[in-house]
GROMACS .gro file of C-alpha atoms in nm:
model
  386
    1UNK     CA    1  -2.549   1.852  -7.240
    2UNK     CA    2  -2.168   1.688  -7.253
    3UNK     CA    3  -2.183   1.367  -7.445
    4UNK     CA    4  -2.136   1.016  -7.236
    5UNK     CA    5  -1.812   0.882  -7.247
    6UNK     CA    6  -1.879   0.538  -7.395
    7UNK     CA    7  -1.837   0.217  -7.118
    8UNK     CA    8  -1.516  -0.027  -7.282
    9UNK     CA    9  -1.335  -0.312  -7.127
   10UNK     CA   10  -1.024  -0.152  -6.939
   11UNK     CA   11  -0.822  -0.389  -7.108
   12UNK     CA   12  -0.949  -0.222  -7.462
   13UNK     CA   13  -0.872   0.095  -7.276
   14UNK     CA   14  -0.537  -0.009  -7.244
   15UNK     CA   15  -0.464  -0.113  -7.564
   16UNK     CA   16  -0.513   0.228  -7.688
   17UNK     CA   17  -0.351   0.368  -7.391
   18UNK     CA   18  -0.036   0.166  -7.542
   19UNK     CA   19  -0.025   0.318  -7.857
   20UNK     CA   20  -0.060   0.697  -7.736
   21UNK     CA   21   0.293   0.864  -7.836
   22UNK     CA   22   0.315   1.160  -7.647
   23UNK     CA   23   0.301   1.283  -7.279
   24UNK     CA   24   0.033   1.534  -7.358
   25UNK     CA   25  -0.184   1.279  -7.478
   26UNK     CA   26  -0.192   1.071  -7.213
   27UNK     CA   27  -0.266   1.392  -7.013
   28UNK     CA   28  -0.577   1.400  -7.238
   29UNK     CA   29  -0.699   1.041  -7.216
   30UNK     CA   30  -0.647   1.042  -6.882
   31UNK     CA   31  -0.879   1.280  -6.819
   32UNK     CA   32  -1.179   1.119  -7.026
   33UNK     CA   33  -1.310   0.954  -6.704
   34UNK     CA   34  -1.188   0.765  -6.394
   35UNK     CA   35  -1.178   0.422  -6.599
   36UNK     CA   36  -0.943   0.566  -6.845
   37UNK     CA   37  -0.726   0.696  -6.587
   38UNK     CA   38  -0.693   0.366  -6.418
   39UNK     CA   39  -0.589   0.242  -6.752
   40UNK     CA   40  -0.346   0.444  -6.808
   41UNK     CA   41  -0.221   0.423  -6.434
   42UNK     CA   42  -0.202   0.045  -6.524
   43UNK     CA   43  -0.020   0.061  -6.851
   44UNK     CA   44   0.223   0.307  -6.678
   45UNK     CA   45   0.521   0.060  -6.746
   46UNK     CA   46   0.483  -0.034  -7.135
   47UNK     CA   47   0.428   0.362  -7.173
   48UNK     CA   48   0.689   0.508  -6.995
   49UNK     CA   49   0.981   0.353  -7.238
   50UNK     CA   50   1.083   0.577  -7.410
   51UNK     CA   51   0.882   0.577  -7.697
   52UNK     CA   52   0.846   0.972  -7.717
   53UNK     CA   53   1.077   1.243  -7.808
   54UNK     CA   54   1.246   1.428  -7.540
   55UNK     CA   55   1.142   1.763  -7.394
   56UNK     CA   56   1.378   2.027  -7.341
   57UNK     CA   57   1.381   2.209  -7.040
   58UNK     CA   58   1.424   2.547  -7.066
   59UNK     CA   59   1.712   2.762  -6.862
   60UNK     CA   60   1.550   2.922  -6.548
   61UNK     CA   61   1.682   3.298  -6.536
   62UNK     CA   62   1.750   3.495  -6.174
   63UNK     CA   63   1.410   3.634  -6.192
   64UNK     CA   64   1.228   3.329  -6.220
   65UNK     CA   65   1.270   3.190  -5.858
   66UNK     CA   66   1.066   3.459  -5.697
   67UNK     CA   67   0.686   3.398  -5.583
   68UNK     CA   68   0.597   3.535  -5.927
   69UNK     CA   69   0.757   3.276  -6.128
   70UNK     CA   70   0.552   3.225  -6.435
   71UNK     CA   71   0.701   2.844  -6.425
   72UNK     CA   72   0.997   2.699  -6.553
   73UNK     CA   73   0.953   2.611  -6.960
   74UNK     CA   74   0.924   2.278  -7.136
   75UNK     CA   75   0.971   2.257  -7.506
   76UNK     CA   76   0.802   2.005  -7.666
   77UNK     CA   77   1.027   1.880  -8.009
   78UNK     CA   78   0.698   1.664  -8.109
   79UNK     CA   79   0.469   1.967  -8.070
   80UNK     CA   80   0.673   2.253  -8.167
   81UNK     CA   81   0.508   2.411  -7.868
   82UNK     CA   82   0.615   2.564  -7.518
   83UNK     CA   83   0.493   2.502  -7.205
   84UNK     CA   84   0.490   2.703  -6.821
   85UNK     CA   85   0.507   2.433  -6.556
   86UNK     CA   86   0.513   2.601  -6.208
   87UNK     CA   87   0.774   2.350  -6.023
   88UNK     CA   88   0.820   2.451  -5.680
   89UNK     CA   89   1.103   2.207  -5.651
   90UNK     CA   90   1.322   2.316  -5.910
   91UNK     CA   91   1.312   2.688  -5.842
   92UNK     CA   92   1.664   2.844  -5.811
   93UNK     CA   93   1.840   2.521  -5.878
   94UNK     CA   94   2.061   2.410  -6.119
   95UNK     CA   95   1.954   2.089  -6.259
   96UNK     CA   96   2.048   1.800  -6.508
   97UNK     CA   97   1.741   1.618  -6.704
   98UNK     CA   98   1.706   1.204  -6.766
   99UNK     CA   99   1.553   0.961  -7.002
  100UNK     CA  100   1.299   0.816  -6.690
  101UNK     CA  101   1.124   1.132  -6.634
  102UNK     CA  102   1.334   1.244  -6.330
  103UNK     CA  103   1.508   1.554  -6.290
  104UNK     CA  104   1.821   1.614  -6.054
  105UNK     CA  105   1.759   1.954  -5.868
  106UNK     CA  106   2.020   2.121  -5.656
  107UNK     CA  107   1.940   2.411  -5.445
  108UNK     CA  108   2.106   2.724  -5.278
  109UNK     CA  109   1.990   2.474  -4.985
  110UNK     CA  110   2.278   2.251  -5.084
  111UNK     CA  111   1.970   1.992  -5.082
  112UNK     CA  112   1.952   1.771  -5.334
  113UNK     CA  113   1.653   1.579  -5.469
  114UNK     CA  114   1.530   1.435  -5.764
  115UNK     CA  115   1.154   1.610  -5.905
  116UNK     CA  116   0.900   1.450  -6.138
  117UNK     CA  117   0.778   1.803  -6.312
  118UNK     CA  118   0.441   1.676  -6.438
  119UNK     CA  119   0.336   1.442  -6.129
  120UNK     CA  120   0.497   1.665  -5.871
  121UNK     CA  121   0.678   1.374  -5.692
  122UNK     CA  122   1.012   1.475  -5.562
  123UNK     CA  123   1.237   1.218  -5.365
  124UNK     CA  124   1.574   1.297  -5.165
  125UNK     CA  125   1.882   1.233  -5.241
  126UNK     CA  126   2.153   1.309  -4.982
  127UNK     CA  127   2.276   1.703  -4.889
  128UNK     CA  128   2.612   1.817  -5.071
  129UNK     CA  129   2.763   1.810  -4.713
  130UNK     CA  130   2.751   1.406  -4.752
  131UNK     CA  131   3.012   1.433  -5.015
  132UNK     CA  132   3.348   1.275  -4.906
  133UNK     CA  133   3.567   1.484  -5.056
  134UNK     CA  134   3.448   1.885  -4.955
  135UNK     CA  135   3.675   2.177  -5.060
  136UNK     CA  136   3.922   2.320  -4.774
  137UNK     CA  137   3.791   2.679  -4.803
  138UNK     CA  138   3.424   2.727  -4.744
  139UNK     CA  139   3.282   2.937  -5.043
  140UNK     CA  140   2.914   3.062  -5.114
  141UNK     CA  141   2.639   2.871  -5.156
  142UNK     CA  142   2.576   2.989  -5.482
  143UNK     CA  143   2.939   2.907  -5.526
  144UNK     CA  144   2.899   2.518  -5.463
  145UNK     CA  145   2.550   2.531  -5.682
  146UNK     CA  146   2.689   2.657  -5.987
  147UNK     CA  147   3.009   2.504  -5.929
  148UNK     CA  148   3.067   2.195  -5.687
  149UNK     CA  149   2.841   1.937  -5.873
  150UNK     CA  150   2.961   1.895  -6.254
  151UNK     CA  151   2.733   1.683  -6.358
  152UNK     CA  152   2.436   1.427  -6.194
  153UNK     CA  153   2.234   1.157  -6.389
  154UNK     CA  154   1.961   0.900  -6.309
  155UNK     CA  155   2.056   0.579  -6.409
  156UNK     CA  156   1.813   0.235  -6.380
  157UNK     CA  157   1.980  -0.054  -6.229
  158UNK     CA  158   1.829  -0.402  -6.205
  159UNK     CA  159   1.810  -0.575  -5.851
  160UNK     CA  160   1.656  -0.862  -5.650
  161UNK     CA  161   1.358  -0.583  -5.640
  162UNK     CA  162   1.297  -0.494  -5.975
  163UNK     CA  163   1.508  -0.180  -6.132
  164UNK     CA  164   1.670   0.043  -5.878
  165UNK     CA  165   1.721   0.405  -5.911
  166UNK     CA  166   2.086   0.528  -5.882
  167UNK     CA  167   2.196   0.880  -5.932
  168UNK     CA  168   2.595   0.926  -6.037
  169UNK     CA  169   2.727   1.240  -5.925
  170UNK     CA  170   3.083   1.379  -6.062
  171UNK     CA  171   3.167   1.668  -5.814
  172UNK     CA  172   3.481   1.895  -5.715
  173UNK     CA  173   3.851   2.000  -5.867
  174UNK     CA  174   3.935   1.594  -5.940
  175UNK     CA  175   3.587   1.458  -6.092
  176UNK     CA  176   3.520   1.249  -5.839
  177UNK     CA  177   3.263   1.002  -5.829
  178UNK     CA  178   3.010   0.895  -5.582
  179UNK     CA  179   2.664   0.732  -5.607
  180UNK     CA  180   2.357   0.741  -5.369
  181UNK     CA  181   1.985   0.621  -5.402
  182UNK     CA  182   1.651   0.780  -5.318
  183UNK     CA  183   1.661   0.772  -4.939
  184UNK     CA  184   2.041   0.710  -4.866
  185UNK     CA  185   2.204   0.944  -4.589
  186UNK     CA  186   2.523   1.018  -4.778
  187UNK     CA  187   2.655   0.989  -5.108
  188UNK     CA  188   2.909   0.718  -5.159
  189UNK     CA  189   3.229   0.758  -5.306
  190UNK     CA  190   3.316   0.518  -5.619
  191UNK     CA  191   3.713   0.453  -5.543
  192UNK     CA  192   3.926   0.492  -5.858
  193UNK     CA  193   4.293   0.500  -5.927
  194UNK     CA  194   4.201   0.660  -6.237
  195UNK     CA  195   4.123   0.974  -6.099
  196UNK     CA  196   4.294   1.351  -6.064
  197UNK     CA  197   4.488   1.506  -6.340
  198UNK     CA  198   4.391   1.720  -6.652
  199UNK     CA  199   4.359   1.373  -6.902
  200UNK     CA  200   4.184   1.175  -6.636
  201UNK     CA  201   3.857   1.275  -6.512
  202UNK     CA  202   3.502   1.148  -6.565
  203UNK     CA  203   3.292   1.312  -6.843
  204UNK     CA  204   3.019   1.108  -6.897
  205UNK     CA  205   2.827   0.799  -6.721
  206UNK     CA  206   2.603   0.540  -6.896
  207UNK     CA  207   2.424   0.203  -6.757
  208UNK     CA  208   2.468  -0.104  -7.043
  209UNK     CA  209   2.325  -0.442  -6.989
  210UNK     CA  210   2.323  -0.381  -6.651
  211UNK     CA  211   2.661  -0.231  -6.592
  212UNK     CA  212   2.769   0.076  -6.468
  213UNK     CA  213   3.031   0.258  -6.705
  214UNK     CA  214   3.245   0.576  -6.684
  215UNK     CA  215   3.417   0.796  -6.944
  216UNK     CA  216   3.718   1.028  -6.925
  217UNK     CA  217   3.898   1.286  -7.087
  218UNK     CA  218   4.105   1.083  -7.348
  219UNK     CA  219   3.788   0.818  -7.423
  220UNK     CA  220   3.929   0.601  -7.151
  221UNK     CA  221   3.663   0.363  -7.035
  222UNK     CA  222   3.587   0.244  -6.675
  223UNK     CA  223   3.341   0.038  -6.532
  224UNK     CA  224   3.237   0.109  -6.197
  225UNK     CA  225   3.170  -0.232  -5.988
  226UNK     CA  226   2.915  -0.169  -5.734
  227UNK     CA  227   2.756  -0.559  -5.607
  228UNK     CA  228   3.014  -0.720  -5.374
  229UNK     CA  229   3.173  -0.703  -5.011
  230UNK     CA  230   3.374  -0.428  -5.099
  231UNK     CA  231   3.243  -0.017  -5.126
  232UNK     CA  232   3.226   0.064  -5.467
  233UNK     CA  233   3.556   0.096  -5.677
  234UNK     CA  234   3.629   0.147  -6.076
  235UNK     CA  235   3.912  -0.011  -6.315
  236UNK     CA  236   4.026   0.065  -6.628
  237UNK     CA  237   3.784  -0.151  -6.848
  238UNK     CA  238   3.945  -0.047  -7.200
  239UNK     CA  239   4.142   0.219  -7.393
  240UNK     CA  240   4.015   0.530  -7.581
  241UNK     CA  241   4.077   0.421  -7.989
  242UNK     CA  242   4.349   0.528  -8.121
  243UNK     CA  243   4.249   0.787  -8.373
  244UNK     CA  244   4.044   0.965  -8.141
  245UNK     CA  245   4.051   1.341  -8.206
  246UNK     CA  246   4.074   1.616  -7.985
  247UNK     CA  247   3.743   1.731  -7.840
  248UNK     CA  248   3.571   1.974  -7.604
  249UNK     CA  249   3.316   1.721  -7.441
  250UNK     CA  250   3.269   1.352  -7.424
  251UNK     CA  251   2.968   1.185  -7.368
  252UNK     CA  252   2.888   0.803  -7.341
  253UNK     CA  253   2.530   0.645  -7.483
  254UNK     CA  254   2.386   0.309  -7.443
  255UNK     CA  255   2.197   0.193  -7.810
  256UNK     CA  256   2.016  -0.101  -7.815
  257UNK     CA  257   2.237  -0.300  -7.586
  258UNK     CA  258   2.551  -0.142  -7.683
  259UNK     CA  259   2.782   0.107  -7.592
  260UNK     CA  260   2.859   0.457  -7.799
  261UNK     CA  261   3.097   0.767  -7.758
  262UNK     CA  262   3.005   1.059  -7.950
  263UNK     CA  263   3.302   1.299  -7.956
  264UNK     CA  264   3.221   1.684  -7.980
  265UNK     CA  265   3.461   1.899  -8.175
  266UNK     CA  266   3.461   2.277  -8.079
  267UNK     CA  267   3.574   2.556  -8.272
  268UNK     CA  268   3.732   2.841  -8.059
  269UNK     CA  269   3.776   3.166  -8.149
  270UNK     CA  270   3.751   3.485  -7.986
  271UNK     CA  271   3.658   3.677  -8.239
  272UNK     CA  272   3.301   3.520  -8.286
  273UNK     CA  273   3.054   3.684  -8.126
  274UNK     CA  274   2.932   3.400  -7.899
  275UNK     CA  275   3.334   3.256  -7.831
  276UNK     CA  276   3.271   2.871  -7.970
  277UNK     CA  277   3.064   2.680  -8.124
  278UNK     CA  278   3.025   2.272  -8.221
  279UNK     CA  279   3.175   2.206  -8.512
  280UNK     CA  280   3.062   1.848  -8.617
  281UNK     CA  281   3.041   1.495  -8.415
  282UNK     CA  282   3.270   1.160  -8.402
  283UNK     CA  283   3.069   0.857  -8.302
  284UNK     CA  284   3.247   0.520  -8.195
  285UNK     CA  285   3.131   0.212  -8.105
  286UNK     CA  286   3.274  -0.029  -7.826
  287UNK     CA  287   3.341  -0.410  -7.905
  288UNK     CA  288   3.288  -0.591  -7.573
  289UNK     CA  289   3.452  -0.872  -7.753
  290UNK     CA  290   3.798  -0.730  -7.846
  291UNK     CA  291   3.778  -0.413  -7.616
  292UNK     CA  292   3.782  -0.190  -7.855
  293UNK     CA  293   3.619   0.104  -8.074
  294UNK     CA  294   3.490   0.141  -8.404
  295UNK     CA  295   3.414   0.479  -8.613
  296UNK     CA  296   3.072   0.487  -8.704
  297UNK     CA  297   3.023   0.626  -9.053
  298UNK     CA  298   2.614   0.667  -8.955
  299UNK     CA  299   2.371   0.570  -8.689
  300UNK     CA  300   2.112   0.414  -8.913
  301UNK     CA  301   1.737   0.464  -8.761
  302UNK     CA  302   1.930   0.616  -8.444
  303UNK     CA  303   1.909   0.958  -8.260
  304UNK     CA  304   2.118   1.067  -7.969
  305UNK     CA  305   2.044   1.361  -7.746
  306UNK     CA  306   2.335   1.439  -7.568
  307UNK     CA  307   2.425   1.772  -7.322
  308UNK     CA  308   2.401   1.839  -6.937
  309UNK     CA  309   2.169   1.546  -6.916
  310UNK     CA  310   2.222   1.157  -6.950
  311UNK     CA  311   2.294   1.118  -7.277
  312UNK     CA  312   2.036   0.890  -7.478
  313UNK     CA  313   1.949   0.728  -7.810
  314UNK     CA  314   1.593   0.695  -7.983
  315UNK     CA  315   1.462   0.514  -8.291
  316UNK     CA  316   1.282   0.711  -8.543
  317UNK     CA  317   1.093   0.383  -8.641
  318UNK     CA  318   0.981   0.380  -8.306
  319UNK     CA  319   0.954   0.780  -8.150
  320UNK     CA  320   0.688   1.011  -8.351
  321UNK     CA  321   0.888   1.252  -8.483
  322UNK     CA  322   1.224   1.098  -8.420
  323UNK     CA  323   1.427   1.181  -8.730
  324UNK     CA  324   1.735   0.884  -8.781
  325UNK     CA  325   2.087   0.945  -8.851
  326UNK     CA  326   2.072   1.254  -8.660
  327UNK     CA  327   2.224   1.408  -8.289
  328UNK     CA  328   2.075   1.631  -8.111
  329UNK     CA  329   2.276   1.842  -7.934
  330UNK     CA  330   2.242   2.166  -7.626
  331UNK     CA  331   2.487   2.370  -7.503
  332UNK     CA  332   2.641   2.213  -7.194
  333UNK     CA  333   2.951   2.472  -7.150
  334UNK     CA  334   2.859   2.602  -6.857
  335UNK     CA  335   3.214   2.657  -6.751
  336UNK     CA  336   3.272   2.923  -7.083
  337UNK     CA  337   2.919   3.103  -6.990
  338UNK     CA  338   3.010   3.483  -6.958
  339UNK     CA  339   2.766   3.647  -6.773
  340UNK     CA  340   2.919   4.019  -6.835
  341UNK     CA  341   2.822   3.952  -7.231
  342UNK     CA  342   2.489   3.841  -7.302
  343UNK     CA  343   2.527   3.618  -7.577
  344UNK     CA  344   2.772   3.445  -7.433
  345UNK     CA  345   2.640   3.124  -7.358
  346UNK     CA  346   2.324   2.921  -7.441
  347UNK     CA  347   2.364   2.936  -7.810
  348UNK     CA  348   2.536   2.604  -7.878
  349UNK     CA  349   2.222   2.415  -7.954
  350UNK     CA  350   2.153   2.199  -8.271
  351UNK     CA  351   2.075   1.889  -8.483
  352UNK     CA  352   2.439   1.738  -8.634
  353UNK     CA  353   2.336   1.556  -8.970
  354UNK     CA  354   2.550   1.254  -8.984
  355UNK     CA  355   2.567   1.170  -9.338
  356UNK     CA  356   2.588   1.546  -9.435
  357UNK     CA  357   2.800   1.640  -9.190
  358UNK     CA  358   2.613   1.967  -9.101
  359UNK     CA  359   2.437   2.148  -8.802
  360UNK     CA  360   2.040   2.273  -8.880
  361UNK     CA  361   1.894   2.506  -8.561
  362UNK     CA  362   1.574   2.351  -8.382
  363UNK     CA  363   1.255   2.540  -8.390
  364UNK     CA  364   1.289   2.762  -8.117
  365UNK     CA  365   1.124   3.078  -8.157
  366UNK     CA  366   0.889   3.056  -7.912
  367UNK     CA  367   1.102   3.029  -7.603
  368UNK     CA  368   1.214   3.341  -7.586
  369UNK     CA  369   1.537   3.377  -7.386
  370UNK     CA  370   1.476   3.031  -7.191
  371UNK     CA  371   1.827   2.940  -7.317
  372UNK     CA  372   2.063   3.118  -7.093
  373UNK     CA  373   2.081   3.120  -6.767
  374UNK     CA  374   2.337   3.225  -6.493
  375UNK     CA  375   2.340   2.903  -6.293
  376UNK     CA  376   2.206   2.647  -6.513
  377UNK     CA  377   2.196   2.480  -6.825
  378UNK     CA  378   1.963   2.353  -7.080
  379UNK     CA  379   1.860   2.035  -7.009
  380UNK     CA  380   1.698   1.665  -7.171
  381UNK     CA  381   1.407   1.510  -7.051
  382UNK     CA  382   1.203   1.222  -7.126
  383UNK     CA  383   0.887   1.321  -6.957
  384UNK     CA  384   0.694   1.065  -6.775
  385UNK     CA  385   0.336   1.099  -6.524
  386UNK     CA  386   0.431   0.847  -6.315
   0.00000   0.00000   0.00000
């Protein structure tokens, strides 16, 4: 005979509904009984912030996106574990992972949406043919998934409504930028004089006290002004520092109400096996007083996770399992993948020590070969069930 499941106060429920860590969990507790689950329904928004470590989701491989997909896989960092999650939505697509439990799917469709893995929600997002700036040929649509899109992130905006969803999109030969929300009919292009040229297109975006910022090639940063009469346009906000070195990638990060660039050094060389690999991390942090950057020689309690997802930072003191002082890193070179050499690509995936100034490999035995894939990358994501 199962054991009752003892009669408490929902707002007792909640309280321990608050201090549950981990998405699987909450998948647990909210299974005890129909009061727990409207607890946890309840508590939804002092859960979901990102008090958990990220899950990374695994590469989907050409095979996968038949009607005998096993799933697409989730690694767990907390658990050390993987999971299958059949995903109808993201099968065949490439895709780009968040910090709000979104990810940003785009099909062989040239349909775009954004899909909730665990709750199975999926909103839309306008088609690729919305884009202002299309190319003059018209190539494959396997050619403008793999290709077209460089990069898409969920961002959280506030408004008169509460926060507001906004995906940033960097697309075609120029980086050019355009926005759109859940339920828009075309993406909308962010007007820049920065834009076109090799040392002048975007690499990263990042939302900071409720600003919308942009970084390019050089460290250059923008900030994109959306509220106003006018469509949305970008300026030149301040310049890279001076002493930044060269790098392969870029990416921005908002801390704790400020504003870091974390500079990733490559080594090249044809002779290794896999082509490149990350050599080591700069991090910099912005002065919104003086417009400028400072070195940072460590990030104190402070983990970034940075790659082909929007790029995010987590206290150890409050994420089970978040180790400080450290960045985690995947590989994002999508453009260097080699798919007539199978270790080519995929590989580039760490944990940079700050104060020692070395790389250590994450625990991923168990995935198998759910790091390479021909049309999409590795991928962040804070996972939510809401």
């Amino acid at each position: 005979m199962a054991a009752e499941v003892p009669e408490l106060n929902l707002d007792v429920i909640g309280e321990i509904v608050k201090r549950i860590d981990t998405v699987e969990d909450l998948v647990v507790v909210s299974r005890v009984c129909p009061s727990w689950r409207l607890a946890a329904i309840k508590e939804k928004k002092n859960w979901v912030s990102g008090r958990q470590l990220p899950w990374l989701v695994l590469a989907e491989t050409e095979g996968e996106d038949d009607s005998k997909s096993r799933g697409r896989g989730f690694f767990s960092l907390y658990k050390n574990k993987r999971y299958n999650i059949d995903v109808p939505g993201l099968r065949g697509c490439r895709i780009w992972g968040s910090n709000h439990g979104w990810i940003v799917a785009f099909g062989l469709d040239l349909q775009i949406h954004l899909v909730n893995p665990l709750s199975g929600s999926k909103l839309s997002l306008p088609p690729q043919s919305t884009f202002k700036n299309q190319p003059k040929c018209h190539p494959s649509p396997q050619w403008y998934r793999d290709v077209f899109i460089h990069k898409a992130l969920v961002l959280k905006r506030p408004s008169l409504s509460g926060e507001q969803l906004v995906v940033a999109a960097w697309y075609g030969g120029c980086h050019f930028l355009a926005i759109a929300r859940p339920g828009d009919e075309t993406w909308t292009e962010v007007e820049s004089v920065y834009q076109c040229g090799p040392s002048r297109i975007i690499r990263d975006v990042a939302c900071c006290n409720g600003q919308i910022f942009a970084l390019g090639s050089c460290g250059t940063l923008v900030l994109c002004e959306f509220d106003g009469p006018y469509p949305p346009n970008s300026i030149i906000f301040a310049p890279p520092p001076a002493d930044i070195k060269l790098a392969n990638k870029l990416y921005l990060v908002e801390s704790m109400g400020d504003l870091l660039m974390v500079v990733r050094v490559m080594d090249w060389d044809d002779d290794y096996n896999c082509g490149y690999e990350t050599s080591y991390f700069d991090v910099h942090k912005f002065n919104f007083k003086t417009k400028e950057w400072t070195e940072l020689e460590n990030l104190g309690d402070m983990a970034l996770f940075v790659g082909d997802s929007y790029s995010m930072s987590l206290s150890s003191t409050e994420v089970a399992g978040c180790v400080g002082n450290r960045i985690y890193f995947t590989d994002d070179n999508f453009d260097q993948w080699d798919s007539e050499r199978e270790s080519y690509g995929g590989h580039d995936i760490g944990v940079f020590d700050m104060e020692e100034c070395t790389i250590h490999a994450l625990p991923l035995d168990c995935i198998g070969d759910g790091l390479r894939s021909a049309f999409s990358c590795p991928v962040w994501l804070v996972p939510s069930l809401f």
